[in-house]
XYZ file of N, CA and C in Angstrom:
768
model
N 4.705 -22.805 7.870
C 4.316 -22.654 6.471
C 5.020 -23.713 5.634
N 4.418 -24.030 4.520
C 4.917 -25.140 3.703
C 6.267 -24.821 3.084
N 7.122 -25.804 3.031
C 8.442 -25.656 2.439
C 8.461 -26.301 1.059
N 9.240 -25.714 0.164
C 9.495 -26.343 -1.136
C 10.961 -26.721 -1.160
N 11.221 -27.961 -1.402
C 12.588 -28.450 -1.281
C 13.321 -28.572 -2.612
N 12.626 -28.266 -3.733
C 13.328 -28.309 -5.007
C 14.195 -27.064 -5.132
N 14.950 -26.991 -6.234
C 15.869 -25.878 -6.399
C 15.125 -24.549 -6.338
N 15.816 -23.525 -5.850
C 15.171 -22.228 -5.617
C 14.549 -21.701 -6.905
N 13.213 -21.536 -6.898
C 12.482 -21.074 -8.072
C 12.486 -19.555 -8.107
N 12.889 -18.993 -9.232
C 13.019 -17.546 -9.310
C 11.725 -16.867 -9.760
N 10.910 -17.532 -10.557
C 9.718 -16.867 -11.067
C 8.706 -16.654 -9.954
N 8.097 -15.481 -9.945
C 7.128 -15.136 -8.911
C 5.707 -15.250 -9.447
N 4.900 -16.080 -8.778
C 3.492 -16.237 -9.146
C 2.545 -15.842 -8.017
N 3.065 -15.882 -6.782
C 2.202 -15.589 -5.637
C 2.935 -14.737 -4.602
N 2.194 -13.822 -3.994
C 2.759 -12.904 -3.003
C 1.825 -12.825 -1.798
N 2.402 -12.900 -0.613
C 1.641 -12.682 0.610
C 2.101 -11.357 1.209
N 1.167 -10.425 1.341
C 1.448 -9.115 1.928
C 0.975 -9.146 3.374
N 1.889 -8.935 4.310
C 1.555 -9.097 5.726
C 0.926 -7.819 6.302
N -0.114 -7.364 5.619
C -0.891 -6.196 6.030
C -2.369 -6.535 5.919
N -3.235 -5.778 6.583
C -4.678 -6.025 6.421
C -5.100 -5.811 4.974
N -6.129 -6.518 4.543
C -6.634 -6.365 3.183
C -7.139 -4.944 2.974
N -6.766 -4.292 1.871
C -7.230 -2.925 1.609
C -8.755 -2.850 1.610
N -9.263 -1.724 2.090
C -10.714 -1.565 2.181
C -11.353 -1.326 0.828
N -10.578 -0.869 -0.138
C -11.102 -0.639 -1.492
C -10.220 -1.366 -2.503
N -10.697 -1.420 -3.740
C -9.938 -2.072 -4.811
C -8.834 -1.169 -5.337
N -8.794 0.078 -4.849
C -7.774 1.010 -5.310
C -6.499 0.821 -4.493
N -5.800 -0.220 -4.823
C -4.537 -0.511 -4.145
C -3.487 -0.832 -5.203
N -2.265 -0.314 -5.039
C -1.210 -0.626 -6.013
C -0.899 -2.120 -6.078
N -1.239 -2.855 -5.026
C -0.999 -4.307 -5.043
C -1.948 -5.003 -6.021
N -3.180 -4.522 -6.100
C -4.120 -5.090 -7.065
C -3.688 -4.759 -8.494
N -3.161 -3.551 -8.680
C -2.652 -3.168 -10.002
C -1.474 -4.053 -10.387
N -0.622 -4.325 -9.411
C 0.548 -5.181 -9.639
C 0.110 -6.598 -10.014
N -0.883 -7.112 -9.306
C -1.384 -8.469 -9.555
C -1.957 -8.589 -10.956
N -2.728 -7.589 -11.345
C -3.367 -7.606 -12.663
C -2.330 -7.470 -13.778
N -1.382 -6.595 -13.588
C -0.374 -6.316 -14.609
C 0.517 -7.514 -14.886
N 0.845 -8.281 -13.819
C 1.795 -9.386 -13.967
C 1.162 -10.757 -13.748
N -0.166 -10.793 -13.703
C -0.902 -12.056 -13.542
C -0.435 -12.809 -12.289
N -0.510 -12.135 -11.151
C -0.038 -12.695 -9.882
C -1.197 -12.972 -8.947
N -0.988 -13.904 -8.049
C -1.915 -14.106 -6.938
C -1.357 -13.310 -5.764
N -2.111 -12.307 -5.310
C -1.685 -11.485 -4.179
C -2.710 -11.610 -3.060
N -2.261 -12.101 -1.905
C -3.129 -12.233 -0.734
C -2.643 -11.295 0.370
N -3.570 -10.900 1.231
C -3.241 -10.036 2.361
C -3.555 -10.771 3.661
N -2.651 -10.643 4.621
C -2.893 -11.252 5.923
C -2.035 -10.538 6.958
N -2.684 -9.861 7.879
C -1.940 -9.163 8.915
C -1.336 -10.169 9.891
N -0.027 -10.101 10.074
C 0.672 -11.013 10.988
C 0.577 -10.537 12.433
N 0.192 -9.283 12.597
C 0.031 -8.718 13.931
C -1.256 -7.895 13.970
N -1.778 -7.684 15.159
C -2.914 -6.779 15.304
C -2.771 -6.052 16.634
N -3.562 -5.023 16.808
C -3.437 -4.244 18.037
C -4.670 -4.416 18.916
N -4.440 -4.349 20.192
C -5.516 -4.404 21.178
C -5.370 -3.210 22.107
N -6.464 -2.530 22.366
C -6.431 -1.342 23.205
C -6.132 -1.647 24.658
N -5.375 -0.767 25.288
C -5.134 -0.862 26.729
C -6.378 -0.320 27.438
N -7.005 -1.101 28.304
C -8.213 -0.634 28.999
C -7.912 0.576 29.883
N -8.932 1.401 30.093
C -8.760 2.605 30.916
C -8.248 2.258 32.314
N -8.697 1.129 32.863
C -8.269 0.758 34.222
C -6.756 0.516 34.283
N -6.197 -0.021 33.180
C -4.744 -0.230 33.140
C -4.008 1.079 32.883
N -4.593 1.921 32.020
C -3.970 3.207 31.706
C -3.869 4.074 32.956
N -4.869 4.002 33.824
C -4.867 4.802 35.053
C -3.663 4.477 35.944
N -3.178 3.232 35.841
C -2.039 2.818 36.661
C -0.770 3.598 36.310
N -0.707 4.124 35.076
C 0.458 4.907 34.661
C 0.424 6.320 35.221
N -0.724 6.684 35.817
C -0.888 7.996 36.455
C -0.556 9.153 35.521
N -1.051 9.044 34.286
C -0.912 10.117 33.303
C -2.210 10.920 33.306
N -2.100 12.211 33.589
C -3.265 13.091 33.622
C -3.427 13.760 32.257
N -4.446 13.382 31.505
C -4.646 13.897 30.148
C -4.760 15.418 30.127
N -5.277 15.989 31.181
C -5.482 17.438 31.240
C -4.165 18.216 31.324
N -3.062 17.518 31.605
C -1.766 18.188 31.738
C -1.156 18.575 30.394
N -1.693 18.032 29.306
C -1.035 18.179 28.008
C -1.714 19.223 27.117
N -0.869 19.946 26.378
C -1.372 20.994 25.478
C -1.304 20.563 24.011
N -0.640 19.441 23.755
C -0.497 18.961 22.376
C -0.348 17.446 22.373
N -0.645 16.842 21.227
C -0.535 15.394 21.096
C 0.142 15.076 19.766
N 0.982 14.068 19.779
C 1.702 13.657 18.565
C 1.175 12.303 18.111
N 0.692 12.244 16.868
C 0.162 10.990 16.325
C 1.108 10.451 15.248
N 1.532 9.199 15.422
C 2.392 8.558 14.422
C 1.618 7.566 13.554
N 0.342 7.335 13.874
C -0.461 6.388 13.105
C -1.939 6.631 13.383
N -2.784 6.043 12.542
C -4.221 6.137 12.772
C -4.606 5.321 14.005
N -3.868 4.239 14.267
C -4.108 3.466 15.490
C -3.934 4.345 16.723
N -2.890 5.174 16.705
C -2.625 6.051 17.838
C -3.790 7.021 18.041
N -4.315 7.549 16.941
C -5.453 8.470 17.028
C -6.685 7.740 17.561
N -6.957 6.561 17.016
C -8.121 5.786 17.453
C -8.095 5.548 18.958
N -6.941 5.129 19.447
C -6.874 4.744 20.856
C -6.760 5.952 21.790
N -6.263 7.066 21.282
C -6.266 8.288 22.090
C -7.703 8.736 22.355
N -8.499 8.811 21.310
C -9.884 9.268 21.479
C -10.720 8.215 22.217
N -10.349 6.937 22.047
C -11.053 5.881 22.788
C -10.807 6.028 24.289
N -9.536 6.234 24.646
C -9.218 6.314 26.074
C -9.829 7.570 26.684
N -9.884 8.652 25.886
C -10.517 9.884 26.370
C -11.991 9.618 26.683
N -12.642 8.881 25.791
C -14.059 8.568 25.986
C -14.260 7.665 27.204
N -13.410 6.648 27.327
C -13.530 5.720 28.454
C -13.296 6.417 29.793
N -12.440 7.435 29.773
C -12.132 8.150 31.007
C -13.012 9.387 31.184
N -13.967 9.541 30.268
C -14.907 10.671 30.300
C -14.171 12.007 30.345
N -13.113 12.077 29.513
C -12.329 13.308 29.419
C -12.730 14.054 28.149
N -13.206 15.287 28.304
C -13.586 16.103 27.150
C -12.334 16.739 26.560
N -12.005 16.359 25.339
C -10.801 16.890 24.685
C -10.998 18.384 24.436
N -10.109 19.220 24.968
C -10.278 20.673 24.794
C -10.084 21.115 23.344
N -10.853 22.119 22.935
C -10.794 22.615 21.559
C -9.427 23.193 21.220
N -8.704 23.681 22.235
C -7.411 24.318 21.977
C -6.249 23.324 21.892
N -6.506 22.028 22.098
C -5.443 21.019 21.998
C -4.851 21.028 20.592
N -3.528 20.985 20.511
C -2.847 21.001 19.209
C -2.463 19.579 18.805
N -2.578 19.304 17.508
C -2.312 17.965 16.983
C -1.138 18.015 16.001
N -0.152 17.163 16.233
C 1.006 17.060 15.346
C 1.030 15.639 14.776
N 0.907 15.539 13.459
C 0.777 14.229 12.803
C 1.963 13.973 11.877
N 2.418 12.731 11.830
C 3.567 12.396 10.999
C 3.285 12.555 9.507
N 2.017 12.425 9.111
C 1.688 12.539 7.686
C 0.334 13.217 7.504
N 0.089 13.695 6.311
C -1.196 14.333 6.001
C -2.333 13.322 6.089
N -2.043 12.069 5.743
C -3.061 11.012 5.819
C -3.593 10.876 7.242
N -2.684 10.888 8.213
C -3.095 10.791 9.617
C -3.876 12.042 10.020
N -3.390 13.197 9.571
C -4.058 14.460 9.910
C -5.503 14.464 9.403
N -5.702 14.059 8.166
C -7.055 14.037 7.586
C -7.940 13.014 8.286
N -7.329 11.965 8.795
C -8.077 10.921 9.503
C -8.739 11.469 10.765
N -8.173 12.536 11.313
C -8.708 13.117 12.541
C -10.127 13.657 12.369
N -10.535 13.844 11.111
C -11.899 14.308 10.843
C -12.938 13.346 11.409
N -12.526 12.120 11.641
C -13.415 11.129 12.232
C -13.807 11.515 13.656
N -12.951 12.324 14.307
C -13.163 12.627 15.723
C -13.373 14.110 16.037
N -12.819 14.985 15.212
C -12.886 16.419 15.533
C -13.284 17.231 14.304
N -13.681 18.497 14.539
C -13.961 19.414 13.441
C -12.628 19.919 12.908
N -12.203 19.349 11.794
C -10.849 19.542 11.274
C -10.471 21.010 11.117
N -11.341 21.785 10.505
C -11.017 23.178 10.188
C -10.958 24.077 11.418
N -11.510 23.624 12.518
C -11.560 24.449 13.720
C -10.492 24.061 14.739
N -9.555 23.212 14.339
C -8.514 22.765 15.260
C -7.123 23.120 14.726
N -6.162 23.171 15.615
C -4.784 23.454 15.211
C -4.095 22.126 14.917
N -3.934 21.838 13.622
C -3.390 20.554 13.178
C -2.175 20.792 12.286
N -1.088 20.103 12.586
C 0.140 20.234 11.808
C 0.575 18.837 11.361
N 1.192 18.746 10.186
C 1.639 17.428 9.719
C 2.915 17.527 8.898
N 3.631 16.399 8.871
C 4.852 16.311 8.094
C 4.659 15.397 6.897
N 5.765 14.901 6.359
C 5.689 14.021 5.192
C 5.618 12.548 5.590
N 6.433 12.146 6.583
C 6.399 10.736 6.987
C 7.081 10.456 8.324
N 8.001 11.306 8.730
C 8.741 11.040 9.966
C 8.662 12.236 10.916
N 9.042 12.011 12.159
C 9.045 13.083 13.152
C 10.003 14.201 12.736
N 11.101 13.817 12.086
C 12.076 14.814 11.640
C 11.453 15.801 10.648
N 10.464 15.337 9.883
C 9.777 16.222 8.928
C 9.007 17.323 9.649
N 8.688 17.073 10.913
C 7.955 18.046 11.728
C 8.890 18.980 12.491
N 10.184 18.834 12.275
C 11.179 19.549 13.076
C 10.933 21.051 13.133
N 10.700 21.657 11.970
C 10.544 23.113 11.932
C 9.303 23.578 12.677
N 8.187 22.905 12.453
C 6.941 23.325 13.105
C 6.990 23.029 14.603
N 7.663 21.948 14.998
C 7.784 21.627 16.418
C 8.627 22.675 17.146
N 9.641 23.211 16.458
C 10.481 24.248 17.052
C 9.646 25.468 17.431
N 8.657 25.758 16.592
C 7.802 26.925 16.848
C 6.841 26.689 18.010
N 6.712 25.412 18.396
C 5.799 25.064 19.488
C 6.555 24.303 20.589
N 7.833 24.646 20.741
C 8.700 23.913 21.674
C 8.232 24.000 23.122
N 7.413 25.002 23.440
C 6.963 25.165 24.813
C 5.765 24.310 25.192
N 5.244 23.559 24.224
C 4.074 22.717 24.488
C 4.459 21.511 25.344
N 3.476 20.983 26.026
C 3.661 19.729 26.756
C 2.975 18.645 25.937
N 3.780 17.762 25.339
C 3.281 16.796 24.358
C 2.923 15.448 24.983
N 1.796 14.915 24.554
C 1.458 13.523 24.850
C 1.760 12.718 23.594
N 2.425 11.588 23.786
C 2.808 10.743 22.640
C 2.120 9.384 22.769
N 0.884 9.250 22.251
C 0.197 7.948 22.286
C 0.957 6.948 21.431
N 1.193 5.758 21.968
C 1.980 4.777 21.229
C 1.602 3.365 21.666
N 2.220 2.404 21.005
C 2.016 1.003 21.371
C 3.138 0.573 22.310
N 3.082 -0.656 22.747
C 4.137 -1.174 23.616
C 5.437 -1.396 22.863
N 5.379 -1.309 21.524
C 6.602 -1.387 20.716
C 6.708 -0.088 19.922
N 6.772 1.024 20.641
C 6.809 2.348 20.010
C 7.993 2.485 19.061
N 7.792 3.247 17.993
C 8.836 3.469 17.003
C 10.034 4.175 17.634
N 11.167 3.528 17.621
C 12.348 4.082 18.276
C 12.796 5.385 17.636
N 12.674 5.510 16.318
C 13.131 6.711 15.614
C 12.416 7.951 16.142
N 11.105 7.845 16.331
C 10.333 8.987 16.819
C 10.726 9.326 18.253
N 10.842 8.304 19.089
C 11.227 8.518 20.486
C 12.599 9.197 20.568
N 13.543 8.691 19.790
C 14.895 9.232 19.818
C 14.917 10.683 19.349
N 14.121 10.975 18.321
C 14.077 12.348 17.802
C 13.546 13.309 18.861
N 12.460 12.926 19.520
C 11.849 13.791 20.527
C 12.779 13.982 21.730
N 13.458 12.897 22.119
C 14.386 12.975 23.245
C 15.592 13.857 22.901
N 16.141 13.640 21.711
C 17.319 14.400 21.276
C 17.010 15.883 21.145
N 15.773 16.182 20.705
C 15.376 17.576 20.506
C 15.014 18.266 21.815
N 14.905 17.490 22.883
C 14.650 18.067 24.193
C 13.220 18.495 24.452
N 12.276 17.928 23.725
C 10.873 18.302 23.926
C 10.314 17.678 25.208
N 9.369 18.376 25.805
C 8.695 17.879 27.004
C 7.562 16.970 26.541
N 7.843 15.677 26.480
C 6.827 14.741 25.982
C 6.723 13.530 26.900
N 5.546 12.956 26.917
C 5.294 11.782 27.748
C 4.717 10.661 26.882
N 5.423 9.522 26.752
C 4.852 8.386 26.007
C 3.679 7.808 26.802
N 2.608 7.492 26.104
C 1.436 6.879 26.747
C 1.086 5.616 25.966
N 1.344 4.461 26.568
C 1.042 3.189 25.899
C -0.478 2.962 25.953
N -1.133 3.163 24.803
C -2.592 3.048 24.730
C -3.047 1.794 23.995
N -2.116 1.120 23.304
C -2.472 -0.119 22.619
C -1.244 -1.017 22.534
N -1.510 -2.309 22.415
C -0.429 -3.298 22.380
C -0.430 -4.044 21.054
N 0.766 -4.371 20.598
C 0.904 -5.164 19.382
C 0.855 -6.640 19.760
N -0.064 -7.375 19.129
C -0.303 -8.773 19.474
C -0.079 -9.662 18.252
N 0.537 -10.801 18.470
C 0.774 -11.771 17.385
C -0.549 -12.404 16.951
N -0.797 -12.423 15.638
C -2.020 -13.037 15.115
C -1.845 -14.543 14.969
N -2.950 -15.264 15.008
C -2.937 -16.718 14.809
C -2.878 -16.998 13.318
N -1.801 -17.628 12.867
C -1.602 -17.904 11.433
C -1.633 -19.399 11.134
N -2.245 -20.171 12.009
C -2.209 -21.630 11.865
C -2.792 -22.109 10.545
N -3.715 -21.350 9.963
C -4.323 -21.762 8.688
C -3.356 -21.630 7.515
N -2.191 -20.999 7.739
C -1.203 -20.856 6.666
C -0.138 -21.951 6.710
N -0.313 -22.904 7.611
C 0.718 -23.921 7.840
C 1.097 -24.685 6.580
N 0.130 -24.973 5.725
C 0.404 -25.779 4.538
C 0.375 -24.944 3.258
N 0.625 -23.654 3.394
C 0.538 -22.749 2.246
C 1.928 -22.241 1.880
N 2.207 -22.155 0.577
C 3.488 -21.632 0.111
C 3.264 -20.387 -0.743
N 4.092 -19.375 -0.529
C 4.088 -18.169 -1.365
C 5.503 -17.942 -1.891
N 5.577 -17.467 -3.131
C 6.888 -17.163 -3.707
C 7.540 -15.983 -2.993
N 6.723 -14.986 -2.621
C 7.230 -13.792 -1.937
C 6.360 -13.499 -0.714
N 7.007 -13.212 0.411
C 6.290 -12.712 1.585
C 6.851 -11.329 1.884
N 5.958 -10.330 1.937
C 6.374 -8.948 2.175
C 6.125 -8.552 3.625
N 7.182 -8.146 4.306
C 7.109 -7.750 5.716
C 7.321 -6.244 5.872
N 6.659 -5.669 6.880
C 6.721 -4.224 7.059
C 7.141 -3.797 8.470
N 7.388 -4.754 9.336
C 7.800 -4.422 10.702
C 8.517 -5.600 11.339
N 9.413 -5.323 12.292
C 10.057 -6.411 13.033
C 9.036 -7.300 13.744
N 7.919 -6.711 14.177
C 6.891 -7.480 14.886
C 6.310 -8.581 14.003
N 6.207 -8.307 12.708
C 5.683 -9.314 11.778
C 6.644 -10.485 11.634
N 7.941 -10.194 11.683
C 8.949 -11.261 11.634
C 8.837 -12.114 12.899
N 8.667 -11.450 14.036
C 8.495 -12.177 15.295
C 7.256 -13.074 15.239
N 6.193 -12.556 14.634
C 4.953 -13.320 14.510
C 5.163 -14.573 13.664
N 5.928 -14.427 12.575
C 6.207 -15.564 11.692
C 6.820 -16.712 12.497
N 7.840 -16.402 13.303
C 8.549 -17.459 14.014
C 7.819 -17.910 15.280
N 6.950 -17.063 15.807
C 6.128 -17.498 16.938
C 5.107 -18.524 16.459
N 4.550 -18.278 15.257
C 3.578 -19.206 14.677
C 4.248 -20.435 14.096
N 5.425 -20.227 13.495
C 6.124 -21.333 12.822
C 7.596 -21.348 13.257
N 7.874 -21.893 14.433
C 9.243 -21.888 14.976
C 10.263 -22.561 14.070
N 9.810 -23.519 13.252
C 10.734 -24.264 12.390
C 10.739 -23.747 10.954
N 10.256 -22.527 10.750
C 10.173 -21.980 9.394
C 11.544 -21.968 8.726
N 11.586 -22.474 7.503
C 12.791 -22.424 6.675
C 12.462 -21.628 5.417
N 13.330 -20.727 5.064
C 13.044 -19.847 3.928
C 13.045 -20.603 2.601
N 14.004 -21.465 2.405
C 14.110 -22.241 1.159
C 13.898 -21.355 -0.067
N 12.827 -21.592 -0.831
C 12.616 -20.848 -2.075
C 11.779 -19.585 -1.916
N 11.356 -19.305 -0.714
C 10.550 -18.114 -0.491
C 11.429 -16.871 -0.552
N 11.033 -15.913 -1.384
C 11.719 -14.644 -1.426
C 11.132 -13.743 -0.342
N 11.979 -13.049 0.396
C 11.541 -12.147 1.451
C 11.678 -10.706 0.977
N 10.588 -9.945 1.134
C 10.606 -8.508 0.861
C 10.478 -7.799 2.204
N 11.329 -6.817 2.447
C 11.330 -6.127 3.740
C 11.287 -4.620 3.537
N 10.379 -3.962 4.260
C 10.263 -2.512 4.160
C 10.878 -1.877 5.406
N 11.899 -1.075 5.188
C 12.529 -0.364 6.296
C 13.757 -1.061 6.853
N 14.646 -0.264 7.394
C 15.914 -0.768 7.935
C 15.681 -1.721 9.103
N 14.761 -1.365 9.990
C 14.515 -2.195 11.174
C 13.950 -3.565 10.797
N 13.109 -3.589 9.771
C 12.538 -4.863 9.318
C 13.626 -5.736 8.695
N 14.489 -5.124 7.895
C 15.600 -5.871 7.283
C 16.524 -6.431 8.347
N 16.764 -5.650 9.391
C 17.628 -6.111 10.481
C 16.987 -7.304 11.205
N 15.671 -7.234 11.406
C 14.967 -8.339 12.068
C 15.071 -9.611 11.231
N 15.024 -9.452 9.918
C 15.196 -10.609 9.016
C 16.594 -11.199 9.179
N 17.586 -10.331 9.169
C 18.975 -10.792 9.305
C 19.188 -11.500 10.641
N 18.561 -10.985 11.698
C 18.694 -11.594 13.028
C 18.144 -13.024 13.055
N 17.182 -13.302 12.148
C 16.581 -14.640 12.085
C 17.137 -15.444 10.912
N 18.266 -14.982 10.381
C 18.953 -15.666 9.272
C 18.085 -15.771 8.015
N 17.252 -14.772 7.785
C 16.456 -14.724 6.554
C 17.193 -13.861 5.530
N 17.149 -14.283 4.282
C 17.761 -13.515 3.199
C 16.718 -12.543 2.651
N 17.045 -11.259 2.636
C 16.143 -10.261 2.072
C 16.453 -10.118 0.584
N 15.525 -10.560 -0.248
C 15.709 -10.489 -1.700
C 15.216 -9.154 -2.261
N 14.236 -8.556 -1.572
C 13.624 -7.319 -2.057
C 13.575 -6.334 -0.894
N 14.276 -5.216 -1.033
C 14.315 -4.228 0.041
C 13.718 -2.908 -0.428
N 13.008 -2.240 0.460
C 12.449 -0.921 0.177
C 12.366 -0.163 1.509
N 12.380 1.159 1.492
C 12.619 1.984 0.303
C 14.116 2.073 0.002
N 14.425 2.351 -1.251
C 15.796 2.596 -1.680
C 15.756 3.824 -2.589
N 16.895 4.422 -2.882
C 16.899 5.601 -3.758
C 16.169 5.328 -5.079
N 15.159 6.115 -5.352
C 14.396 5.954 -6.587
C 13.307 4.912 -6.503
N 13.275 4.164 -5.399
C 12.255 3.115 -5.213
C 11.623 3.315 -3.830
N 10.669 4.241 -3.722
C 10.118 4.591 -2.412
C 9.097 3.618 -1.837
N 8.505 2.776 -2.691
C 7.418 1.911 -2.214
C 7.749 0.436 -2.345
N 7.033 -0.374 -1.562
C 7.208 -1.815 -1.625
C 6.741 -2.364 -2.976
N 5.613 -1.850 -3.475
C 5.092 -2.359 -4.751
C 6.075 -2.094 -5.890
N 6.713 -0.953 -5.854
C 7.691 -0.631 -6.891
C 8.896 -1.567 -6.798
N 9.341 -1.850 -5.572
C 10.479 -2.746 -5.377
C 10.142 -4.158 -5.843
N 8.939 -4.620 -5.521
C 8.522 -5.964 -5.952
C 8.418 -6.025 -7.463
N 7.859 -4.984 -8.060
C 7.714 -4.987 -9.513
C 9.074 -5.009 -10.208
N 10.020 -4.257 -9.689
C 11.369 -4.266 -10.270
C 11.976 -5.664 -10.198
N 11.721 -6.361 -9.100
C 12.230 -7.727 -8.941
C 11.550 -8.673 -9.932
N 10.251 -8.523 -10.091
C 9.463 -9.392 -10.985
C 9.896 -9.209 -12.445
N 10.235 -7.994 -12.813
C 10.669 -7.725 -14.180
C 11.911 -8.546 -14.529
N 12.707 -8.839 -13.512
C 13.908 -9.652 -13.725
C 13.601 -11.144 -13.594
N 12.859 -11.492 -12.548
C 12.611 -12.906 -12.255
C 11.626 -13.567 -13.219
N 10.690 -12.799 -13.765
C 9.630 -13.389 -14.591
C 9.832 -13.193 -16.094
N 10.950 -12.646 -16.484
C 11.132 -12.399 -17.928
C 11.480 -13.698 -18.665
């Protein structure tokens, strides 16, 4: 990506959000852009590819052995039902679904009759499901995940002693960002360590210079530090739960 070699510019005019472009105009990023007259672009630095059924079979995981499934993302749900279809496995009506958030739970309507299934959800993390999981501790859980599964969820399930089996159903893949080689943004917002890896895989000689880095989550901030990047905007923090709120607070100072 393009470097600016003049003194570090504090005013923010452009932001690159390393996520897919929102499907609708109802996004807090669009509100932020309009409110502060900013150029906001979206570009996913990573994408996922499904593990084919022939590869999944090599793990010798029998879907019929499980009485419950834990979903940490919509990707996990998509690839669980995809693999079931590819393997011609009829998902039993009595299967229980545990979702990290209500958004994921509601997304299941794409695949099942929501009101006729046993679906439980938390606020955002596996720990939020602690109480409901205790009531179903005897279940045998399938944990659909990517090849870079969230360590926090894995650690929680292991520490709690649940009978669960991780099933790698999709892989995180670095996206081709070559078209951004000559582009400069005042702020780049990252949401996962994988996105940081993608940045340096695409641009091994990347220098931060005047680019402000926004990082969501402790693991993302750590990945930035490991690559000697300065995190100017961090989220979530007490009273600042979202990335857009953190960026706006920064802009109020930098653009005044």
